[in-house]
Coordinates of N, CA, C and O in Angstrom, one line a residue:
M2 N -54.0 8.0 -59.1 CA -52.9 7.6 -58.1 C -53.0 6.2 -57.8 O -52.2 5.3 -57.5
V3 N -54.1 5.5 -57.7 CA -54.6 4.3 -57.5 C -53.8 3.4 -58.4 O -53.2 2.3 -57.8
L4 N -54.2 3.4 -59.8 CA -53.6 2.6 -60.3 C -51.9 2.6 -60.7 O -51.4 1.4 -60.5
V5 N -51.3 3.8 -60.0 CA -49.6 3.8 -59.7 C -49.3 3.0 -58.7 O -48.6 2.2 -58.6
M6 N -50.2 3.2 -57.6 CA -49.7 2.5 -56.3 C -50.1 0.7 -56.8 O -49.7 0.0 -56.2
A7 N -51.1 0.3 -57.6 CA -51.4 -1.1 -57.5 C -50.4 -1.7 -58.4 O -50.4 -2.5 -58.3
L8 N -49.7 -0.8 -59.8 CA -48.6 -1.5 -60.2 C -47.4 -1.2 -59.2 O -46.7 -2.7 -59.3
V9 N -47.4 -1.0 -58.2 CA -45.9 -1.1 -57.5 C -46.6 -2.1 -56.6 O -45.7 -3.4 -56.2
W10 N -47.6 -2.3 -56.2 CA -48.5 -3.3 -55.5 C -47.9 -4.5 -55.9 O -47.7 -5.7 -55.1
F11 N -48.2 -4.9 -57.1 CA -48.1 -6.5 -57.7 C -46.6 -6.4 -58.7 O -46.6 -7.7 -59.3
D12 N -45.9 -5.4 -57.6 CA -44.0 -6.0 -58.1 C -44.1 -7.7 -57.6 O -44.3 -7.8 -56.8
F13 N -43.2 -8.3 -58.7 CA -42.8 -9.5 -58.2 C -41.5 -9.8 -56.9 O -40.9 -8.8 -56.8
D14 N -42.1 -10.4 -56.0 CA -40.9 -10.9 -54.8 C -39.7 -11.3 -55.2 O -39.8 -12.3 -56.0
T15 N -38.7 -10.3 -55.2 CA -37.5 -11.0 -55.9 C -36.6 -11.6 -54.6 O -35.4 -12.2 -54.5
S16 N -37.2 -11.9 -53.0 CA -36.3 -12.4 -51.9 C -36.1 -13.7 -52.1 O -37.1 -14.2 -53.0
S17 N -35.0 -14.4 -51.4 CA -34.6 -15.7 -51.7 C -35.4 -16.5 -50.7 O -36.3 -16.1 -49.8
P18 N -36.1 -18.1 -51.3 CA -36.6 -18.6 -50.7 C -36.1 -18.7 -49.3 O -35.0 -18.9 -48.7
G19 N -37.5 -18.7 -48.3 CA -37.1 -18.6 -46.6 C -36.6 -17.2 -46.0 O -36.5 -17.3 -45.0
E20 N -36.2 -16.3 -46.7 CA -35.7 -15.2 -46.4 C -37.0 -14.2 -46.4 O -38.1 -14.1 -46.9
V21 N -37.1 -13.9 -45.1 CA -38.7 -13.1 -44.7 C -38.1 -11.5 -44.9 O -37.3 -11.0 -44.2
P22 N -38.4 -10.9 -45.9 CA -38.3 -9.2 -46.1 C -38.7 -8.3 -45.0 O -39.9 -8.9 -44.2
K23 N -37.8 -7.5 -44.4 CA -37.9 -6.7 -43.4 C -39.4 -5.8 -43.6 O -39.1 -5.0 -44.9
P24 N -39.6 -5.3 -42.7 CA -41.2 -4.3 -43.0 C -40.8 -3.1 -43.2 O -39.7 -2.5 -42.8
T25 N -41.4 -2.2 -44.6 CA -41.2 -0.9 -44.5 C -42.4 -0.6 -44.7 O -43.0 -0.3 -45.1
W26 N -42.6 0.3 -43.4 CA -43.7 0.9 -42.8 C -43.7 2.4 -43.0 O -42.9 3.0 -43.4
V27 N -44.9 2.9 -43.8 CA -45.4 3.9 -43.7 C -46.7 4.3 -43.1 O -47.5 3.6 -42.9
S28 N -46.3 5.4 -42.4 CA -47.7 5.9 -41.2 C -48.5 6.9 -41.8 O -47.8 8.2 -41.8
P29 N -49.7 7.0 -42.4 CA -50.6 8.2 -42.6 C -51.0 8.7 -41.3 O -51.8 10.0 -41.3
G30 N -50.4 7.8 -40.0 CA -51.2 8.8 -38.9 C -52.5 8.3 -38.6 O -52.8 7.3 -39.1
T31 N -53.2 9.1 -37.7 CA -54.8 8.6 -37.3 C -55.7 9.3 -38.1 O -55.5 10.2 -38.6
I32 N -56.6 7.8 -38.2 CA -57.8 8.5 -39.3 C -58.9 8.7 -38.7 O -59.1 7.5 -37.8
R33 N -59.3 9.7 -39.1 CA -60.7 9.9 -38.3 C -61.8 9.6 -39.4 O -61.7 10.2 -40.5
A34 N -62.5 9.0 -39.3 CA -64.1 8.9 -40.0 C -65.3 8.5 -39.1 O -65.1 8.6 -38.4
T35 N -66.5 9.0 -40.1 CA -67.6 8.5 -39.3 C -68.3 7.7 -40.6 O -68.2 7.9 -41.6
T36 N -68.7 6.0 -39.8 CA -69.6 5.3 -40.6 C -70.7 5.9 -41.5 O -71.4 6.8 -40.7
T37 N -71.1 4.9 -42.2 CA -72.7 5.4 -42.6 C -73.6 5.3 -41.6 O -74.4 5.9 -41.8
D38 N -73.8 4.5 -40.4 CA -74.6 4.7 -39.4 C -74.3 5.6 -38.4 O -75.0 6.0 -37.5
G39 N -73.9 6.7 -38.6 CA -73.2 7.8 -37.7 C -72.1 7.6 -36.5 O -71.7 8.4 -35.7
V40 N -71.4 6.4 -36.6 CA -70.6 6.4 -35.4 C -69.3 6.6 -35.6 O -68.9 6.4 -36.8
P41 N -68.5 7.6 -35.0 CA -67.4 8.4 -35.2 C -66.3 7.0 -34.8 O -66.5 6.4 -33.8
V42 N -65.2 7.2 -35.7 CA -64.0 5.9 -35.7 C -62.8 6.6 -35.9 O -62.7 7.7 -36.4
K43 N -61.7 6.1 -35.1 CA -60.8 6.9 -34.8 C -59.7 5.5 -35.1 O -59.4 4.5 -34.2
T44 N -58.5 5.8 -36.0 CA -57.8 4.5 -36.1 C -56.3 4.8 -36.5 O -56.2 5.7 -37.3
K45 N -55.5 4.3 -35.7 CA -53.9 4.3 -36.1 C -53.4 2.9 -37.2 O -54.2 2.0 -37.3
V46 N -53.2 4.0 -38.2 CA -53.2 2.9 -39.4 C -51.4 2.7 -39.7 O -50.4 4.1 -39.8
A47 N -51.0 1.8 -39.9 CA -49.4 1.7 -40.4 C -49.6 0.6 -41.8 O -50.0 -0.1 -41.6
I48 N -48.5 0.9 -42.9 CA -48.8 0.1 -44.2 C -47.4 -0.4 -44.6 O -46.4 0.4 -44.4
D49 N -47.6 -1.9 -44.7 CA -46.1 -1.9 -44.9 C -45.8 -2.1 -46.9 O -46.3 -2.6 -47.4
A50 N -45.2 -1.0 -46.9 CA -44.6 -0.8 -48.1 C -44.0 -2.1 -49.2 O -43.4 -2.9 -48.3
A51 N -44.2 -2.3 -50.3 CA -43.4 -3.6 -51.3 C -42.0 -3.0 -50.9 O -41.3 -4.4 -50.6
D52 N -41.4 -2.1 -51.4 CA -40.1 -1.9 -51.1 C -39.9 -0.2 -50.9 O -40.8 0.5 -50.9
S53 N -38.6 0.3 -51.2 CA -38.6 1.8 -50.7 C -39.0 2.3 -51.7 O -39.6 3.7 -51.6
S54 N -39.3 2.1 -53.3 CA -39.8 2.6 -54.3 C -41.5 2.8 -54.0 O -41.9 4.2 -54.5
A55 N -42.3 2.1 -53.2 CA -43.6 2.1 -53.0 C -43.8 3.1 -51.8 O -44.6 3.6 -51.5
K56 N -42.7 2.7 -50.8 CA -42.9 3.7 -49.7 C -42.7 5.2 -50.4 O -43.4 6.1 -49.2
L57 N -41.6 5.5 -50.7 CA -41.3 6.9 -51.3 C -42.9 7.5 -51.7 O -42.9 8.5 -51.7
L58 N -42.9 6.6 -52.9 CA -44.4 7.2 -53.5 C -45.4 7.2 -52.7 O -46.1 8.4 -52.8
M59 N -45.6 6.5 -51.4 CA -46.8 6.4 -50.8 C -46.5 7.6 -49.7 O -47.6 8.7 -49.6
E60 N -45.3 8.0 -49.2 CA -44.9 9.1 -48.5 C -45.2 10.5 -49.2 O -45.5 11.7 -48.6
R61 N -44.8 10.6 -50.5 CA -45.1 11.9 -51.6 C -46.6 12.3 -51.7 O -47.2 13.4 -51.8
Q62 N -47.6 11.0 -51.5 CA -49.0 11.5 -51.7 C -50.0 10.7 -50.3 O -50.7 10.6 -50.3
L63 N -49.2 11.3 -49.1 CA -49.4 11.0 -47.6 C -51.1 11.3 -47.5 O -52.1 10.5 -46.9
N64 N -51.4 12.2 -47.9 CA -52.6 13.1 -48.0 C -53.6 12.1 -48.6 O -54.9 12.1 -47.8
Q65 N -53.5 11.6 -50.1 CA -54.5 11.1 -50.6 C -54.6 9.9 -49.8 O -55.5 9.2 -50.0
V66 N -53.2 9.1 -49.3 CA -53.3 7.8 -48.8 C -54.3 7.8 -47.9 O -55.3 6.9 -47.7
G67 N -54.2 8.9 -46.9 CA -55.4 9.0 -45.8 C -56.5 9.2 -46.1 O -57.4 8.6 -45.4
L68 N -56.9 9.8 -46.9 CA -58.2 10.2 -47.9 C -58.8 8.8 -48.2 O -59.9 8.3 -47.9
V69 N -58.2 8.0 -48.7 CA -58.4 6.9 -49.6 C -58.8 6.0 -48.0 O -60.1 5.3 -47.9
L70 N -57.8 5.8 -47.2 CA -58.2 5.0 -46.2 C -59.8 5.6 -45.1 O -60.6 4.8 -45.0
Q71 N -59.5 7.0 -45.4 CA -61.0 7.5 -44.7 C -62.2 7.6 -45.3 O -63.0 6.6 -44.6
N72 N -62.1 7.1 -46.6 CA -63.1 7.0 -47.1 C -63.5 5.8 -47.2 O -64.9 5.1 -46.9
S73 N -62.8 4.5 -47.0 CA -63.2 3.0 -46.9 C -63.5 2.9 -45.6 O -64.6 1.9 -45.5
K74 N -62.7 3.6 -44.9 CA -63.6 3.7 -43.3 C -64.7 3.7 -43.1 O -66.0 3.0 -42.5
A75 N -65.2 5.1 -43.7 CA -66.6 5.8 -43.6 C -67.9 5.1 -44.4 O -68.9 4.6 -44.2
S76 N -67.1 4.1 -45.2 CA -68.6 3.1 -46.1 C -68.6 2.1 -45.1 O -69.7 1.6 -45.9
Q77 N -68.2 1.8 -44.1 CA -68.7 0.4 -43.5 C -69.5 1.1 -42.1 O -69.6 2.1 -42.3
S78 N -70.5 0.2 -41.7 CA -71.6 0.4 -40.6 C -71.1 -0.2 -39.9 O -70.2 -1.3 -39.6

């Protein structure tokens, strides 16, 4: 799954110069984790997807996206 998301993230920007694309938000909700030093952490997350196809892909795999975020937070101290 990470490889597929990476391919979408590296998609070339097709917007016009000076044009700011509108954010396409995906929210996996509240992420709870425990850091390596035992501190519980609760974080709300929203991800700006590159385009509608990236948003759709993340929404289909929302549990896995949440687990990736949880694991990355848990590895911090």
